[in-house]
Tab-separated table of C-alpha atoms in Angstrom:
chain	number	residue	atom	x	y	z
A	1	ILE	CA	-10.998	7.309	25.427
A	2	GLY	CA	-11.053	10.411	28.043
A	3	GLY	CA	-7.472	10.208	29.008
A	4	ALA	CA	-6.369	10.179	25.321
A	5	GLY	CA	-8.575	13.405	24.381
A	6	LEU	CA	-7.207	15.249	27.643
A	7	ALA	CA	-3.598	14.259	26.339
A	8	ILE	CA	-4.127	15.503	22.718
A	9	TYR	CA	-5.776	18.591	24.127
A	10	LEU	CA	-2.923	19.238	26.526
A	11	ILE	CA	-0.240	18.800	23.596
A	12	LEU	CA	-2.142	21.271	21.544
A	13	ARG	CA	-2.559	23.673	23.840
A	14	THR	CA	0.892	23.458	25.140
A	15	GLY	CA	2.197	23.656	21.456
A	16	TYR	CA	0.026	26.314	20.613
A	17	GLN	CA	1.111	28.342	23.930
A	18	THR	CA	4.928	27.688	23.006
A	19	ALA	CA	4.583	28.667	19.312
A	20	SER	CA	2.761	32.069	20.272
A	21	PHE	CA	5.287	32.922	23.197
A	22	PHE	CA	8.333	32.040	20.782
A	23	SER	CA	7.157	34.016	17.372
A	24	GLY	CA	4.207	35.010	15.734
A	25	VAL	CA	3.498	31.391	14.432
A	26	THR	CA	0.615	29.899	15.036
A	27	ILE	CA	-0.270	26.291	15.969
A	28	TRP	CA	-2.238	25.840	12.491
A	29	ASP	CA	1.182	27.220	10.764
A	30	GLY	CA	3.003	24.610	12.427
A	31	LEU	CA	0.338	21.645	11.548
A	32	LYS	CA	0.365	22.816	7.928
A	33	VAL	CA	4.277	22.605	7.788
A	34	GLY	CA	4.318	19.156	9.632
A	35	PHE	CA	1.829	17.987	7.270
A	36	LEU	CA	3.629	19.154	4.228
A	37	LEU	CA	7.090	17.951	5.664
A	38	GLY	CA	5.025	14.406	6.478
A	39	CYS	CA	3.978	14.281	2.739
A	40	PHE	CA	7.565	14.999	1.565
A	41	SER	CA	8.814	12.438	3.656
A	42	GLY	CA	6.418	9.984	2.793
A	43	ALA	CA	6.606	10.461	-1.136
A	44	ALA	CA	10.494	10.081	-0.556
A	45	ILE	CA	10.345	7.012	1.246
A	46	VAL	CA	7.797	4.970	-1.288
A	47	VAL	CA	10.556	6.301	-4.174
A	48	VAL	CA	13.393	4.998	-2.399
A	49	CYS	CA	11.852	1.481	-1.380
A	50	TYR	CA	10.377	1.310	-5.090
A	51	PHE	CA	13.905	1.562	-6.310
A	52	THR	CA	15.617	-0.625	-3.838
A	53	SER	CA	13.049	-3.435	-4.467
A	54	ARG	CA	13.615	-2.992	-8.303
A	55	SER	CA	17.261	-3.648	-7.795
A	56	PHE	CA	16.942	-5.940	-5.227
A	57	LEU	CA	14.510	-8.373	-7.204
A	58	SER	CA	16.110	-7.649	-10.731
A	59	LEU	CA	18.411	-10.195	-12.792
A	60	ARG	CA	21.406	-8.301	-14.654
A	61	PRO	CA	22.700	-9.954	-17.565
A	62	GLU	CA	26.493	-9.013	-16.825
A	63	VAL	CA	26.195	-10.085	-13.216
A	64	VAL	CA	24.910	-13.503	-14.221
A	65	TYR	CA	27.413	-14.182	-17.076
A	66	ARG	CA	30.445	-13.093	-14.591
A	67	GLY	CA	29.006	-15.815	-12.098
A	68	MET	CA	28.408	-18.267	-14.808
A	69	MET	CA	32.251	-17.613	-16.139
A	70	ARG	CA	33.410	-18.469	-12.611
A	71	ALA	CA	31.344	-21.652	-12.078
A	72	LEU	CA	32.496	-22.699	-15.466
A	73	GLN	CA	36.009	-22.699	-14.478
A	74	ARG	CA	35.681	-24.768	-11.222
A	75	ASP	CA	33.138	-27.452	-13.323
A	76	PRO	CA	35.451	-30.505	-13.729
A	77	ILE	CA	33.283	-31.607	-16.900
A	78	VAL	CA	33.760	-28.614	-18.539
A	79	THR	CA	37.360	-28.590	-17.780
A	80	LYS	CA	37.837	-32.019	-18.920
A	81	LYS	CA	36.152	-31.245	-22.523
A	82	LEU	CA	37.680	-27.653	-23.373
A	83	GLY	CA	40.892	-27.814	-20.803
A	84	ALA	CA	41.457	-25.427	-17.891
A	85	PRO	CA	41.668	-21.705	-18.550
A	86	ILE	CA	38.186	-21.106	-19.919
A	87	LYS	CA	37.678	-17.773	-21.595
A	88	PRO	CA	35.252	-16.147	-23.905
A	89	LEU	CA	35.514	-17.262	-27.648
A	90	SER	CA	33.694	-13.953	-28.913
A	91	GLU	CA	31.876	-11.329	-27.802
A	92	PHE	CA	28.672	-13.206	-28.853
A	93	ARG	CA	25.808	-13.208	-25.918
A	94	ALA	CA	22.491	-13.568	-26.398
A	95	TYR	CA	19.949	-13.179	-23.530
A	96	THR	CA	16.403	-13.389	-23.185
A	97	PHE	CA	14.517	-11.783	-20.100
A	98	ILE	CA	11.559	-13.636	-18.747
A	99	PRO	CA	9.618	-11.300	-16.227
A	100	GLY	CA	8.115	-12.584	-13.233
A	101	GLY	CA	4.726	-11.724	-11.583
A	102	ILE	CA	2.013	-12.824	-9.618
A	103	ARG	CA	0.637	-16.540	-10.401
A	104	THR	CA	-3.219	-16.235	-11.055
A	105	ASP	CA	-3.801	-19.648	-12.287
A	106	PRO	CA	-4.700	-21.838	-9.458
A	107	GLU	CA	-3.592	-25.039	-11.381
A	108	GLU	CA	-0.099	-23.518	-11.607
A	109	ARG	CA	-0.183	-22.201	-7.886
A	110	ALA	CA	-0.895	-25.992	-6.505
A	111	LYS	CA	2.683	-27.084	-8.154
A	112	TYR	CA	4.433	-24.962	-5.340
A	113	GLN	CA	4.899	-25.169	-1.817
A	114	GLY	CA	4.960	-21.969	0.834
A	115	PHE	CA	2.779	-19.117	0.638
A	116	PHE	CA	5.314	-16.458	-1.408
A	117	THR	CA	6.645	-18.868	-3.675
A	118	ARG	CA	3.047	-20.241	-4.484
A	119	TRP	CA	2.054	-16.691	-5.310
A	120	TYR	CA	4.859	-14.874	-6.965
A	121	ARG	CA	6.801	-16.001	-10.291
A	122	PRO	CA	10.418	-14.985	-10.220
A	123	ASN	CA	12.031	-13.182	-13.134
A	124	ARG	CA	14.086	-15.577	-15.432
A	125	LEU	CA	16.835	-14.910	-17.818
A	126	GLN	CA	17.835	-17.089	-20.501
A	127	MET	CA	21.510	-16.701	-21.988
A	128	MET	CA	23.898	-18.312	-24.273
A	129	PHE	CA	27.526	-17.598	-25.205
A	130	THR	CA	30.144	-18.794	-26.628
A	131	VAL	CA	33.660	-20.168	-24.744
A	132	LYS	CA	37.131	-21.852	-25.576
A	133	GLY	CA	39.612	-23.612	-23.785
A	134	PRO	CA	43.030	-25.139	-24.803
A	135	GLN	CA	41.266	-28.298	-25.964
A	136	GLY	CA	38.178	-27.231	-27.609
A	137	ARG	CA	35.439	-24.848	-27.619
A	138	GLY	CA	31.670	-24.939	-26.993
A	139	VAL	CA	28.600	-22.966	-26.282
A	140	ILE	CA	26.901	-22.331	-22.914
A	141	SER	CA	23.269	-22.401	-22.804
A	142	ALA	CA	21.530	-21.449	-19.637
A	143	GLU	CA	18.405	-20.686	-17.892
A	144	VAL	CA	18.664	-18.516	-14.355
A	145	GLU	CA	15.911	-17.734	-11.919
A	146	GLY	CA	16.121	-14.730	-9.600
A	147	SER	CA	15.631	-14.838	-5.971
A	148	PHE	CA	15.995	-12.447	-3.016
A	149	SER	CA	18.951	-10.430	-2.145
A	150	SER	CA	20.206	-10.367	-5.684
A	151	GLN	CA	21.153	-14.100	-5.767
A	152	PHE	CA	20.420	-16.251	-8.628
A	153	TYR	CA	20.421	-19.997	-9.338
A	154	TYR	CA	20.406	-21.837	-12.310
A	155	VAL	CA	17.456	-23.693	-13.607
A	156	HIS	CA	19.365	-25.444	-16.450
A	157	LYS	CA	23.276	-25.153	-17.392
A	158	ALA	CA	24.474	-27.068	-20.787
A	159	LEU	CA	27.575	-27.038	-22.790
A	160	ASP	CA	27.841	-27.741	-26.456
A	161	VAL	CA	31.087	-29.120	-27.628
A	162	LEU	CA	31.786	-27.665	-30.948
A	163	GLU	CA	34.318	-30.175	-32.442
A	164	THR	CA	32.640	-33.238	-30.885
A	165	GLU	CA	28.835	-31.855	-31.665
A	166	GLU	CA	28.098	-33.063	-27.833
A	167	HIS	CA	25.529	-31.906	-25.670
A	168	ILE	CA	26.190	-32.211	-21.963
A	169	VAL	CA	23.884	-31.083	-19.309
A	170	LEU	CA	25.683	-29.777	-16.746
A	171	GLN	CA	22.527	-29.088	-14.344
A	172	GLY	CA	19.097	-29.388	-14.417
A	173	ARG	CA	16.704	-31.625	-16.893
A	174	GLU	CA	17.015	-32.461	-20.462
A	175	ASP	CA	13.389	-31.123	-21.137
A	176	LYS	CA	14.382	-27.931	-19.438
A	177	GLN	CA	16.922	-26.658	-22.066
A	178	VAL	CA	17.158	-23.762	-23.595
A	179	TYR	CA	17.934	-24.313	-26.885
A	180	LYS	CA	16.888	-27.861	-28.478
A	181	GLY	CA	18.885	-28.912	-31.487
A	182	ARG	CA	22.217	-28.652	-32.531
A	183	ILE	CA	24.222	-25.657	-32.336
A	184	VAL	CA	27.158	-24.640	-35.103
A	185	LEU	CA	28.841	-21.710	-35.352
A	186	ARG	CA	30.771	-20.509	-38.391
């Protein structure tokens, strides 16, 4: 403790003598400026971290839609039912955003493994949109869950073929579907 006190005393004394030698600035003026710059830098770091983490953990519907369209182009079931080039049927897109947060219910936390997944509920995005192919038209319904680094994974993905009124679950379980019932477009 004595060595640390001596080191602090020598640093302050040397700083005071150097500041007094070069200008009329006192060590207290330097400390005030240093404190204000430290406060400003700390506030800037907090703001940058906030906006970075906000964009890092968010689910953007357009990004999810483009990823879903790329996945549908490669899906063999969709290309078998609707045909090879899958395109949007119309500009109809429906989104519902379910915000994440902290799980406070002990029974809900008990269902999950791992510390972080047990306490944190990720953002979810439910979406529906129409697609068409050479052989038919369909409605895609999906629920997407966000994860870190702007990635997402599909909790549920389904295709409703409008001509045959088939409901095909592409990924997930039947009980997790976004829309239960028949979808009819005019």
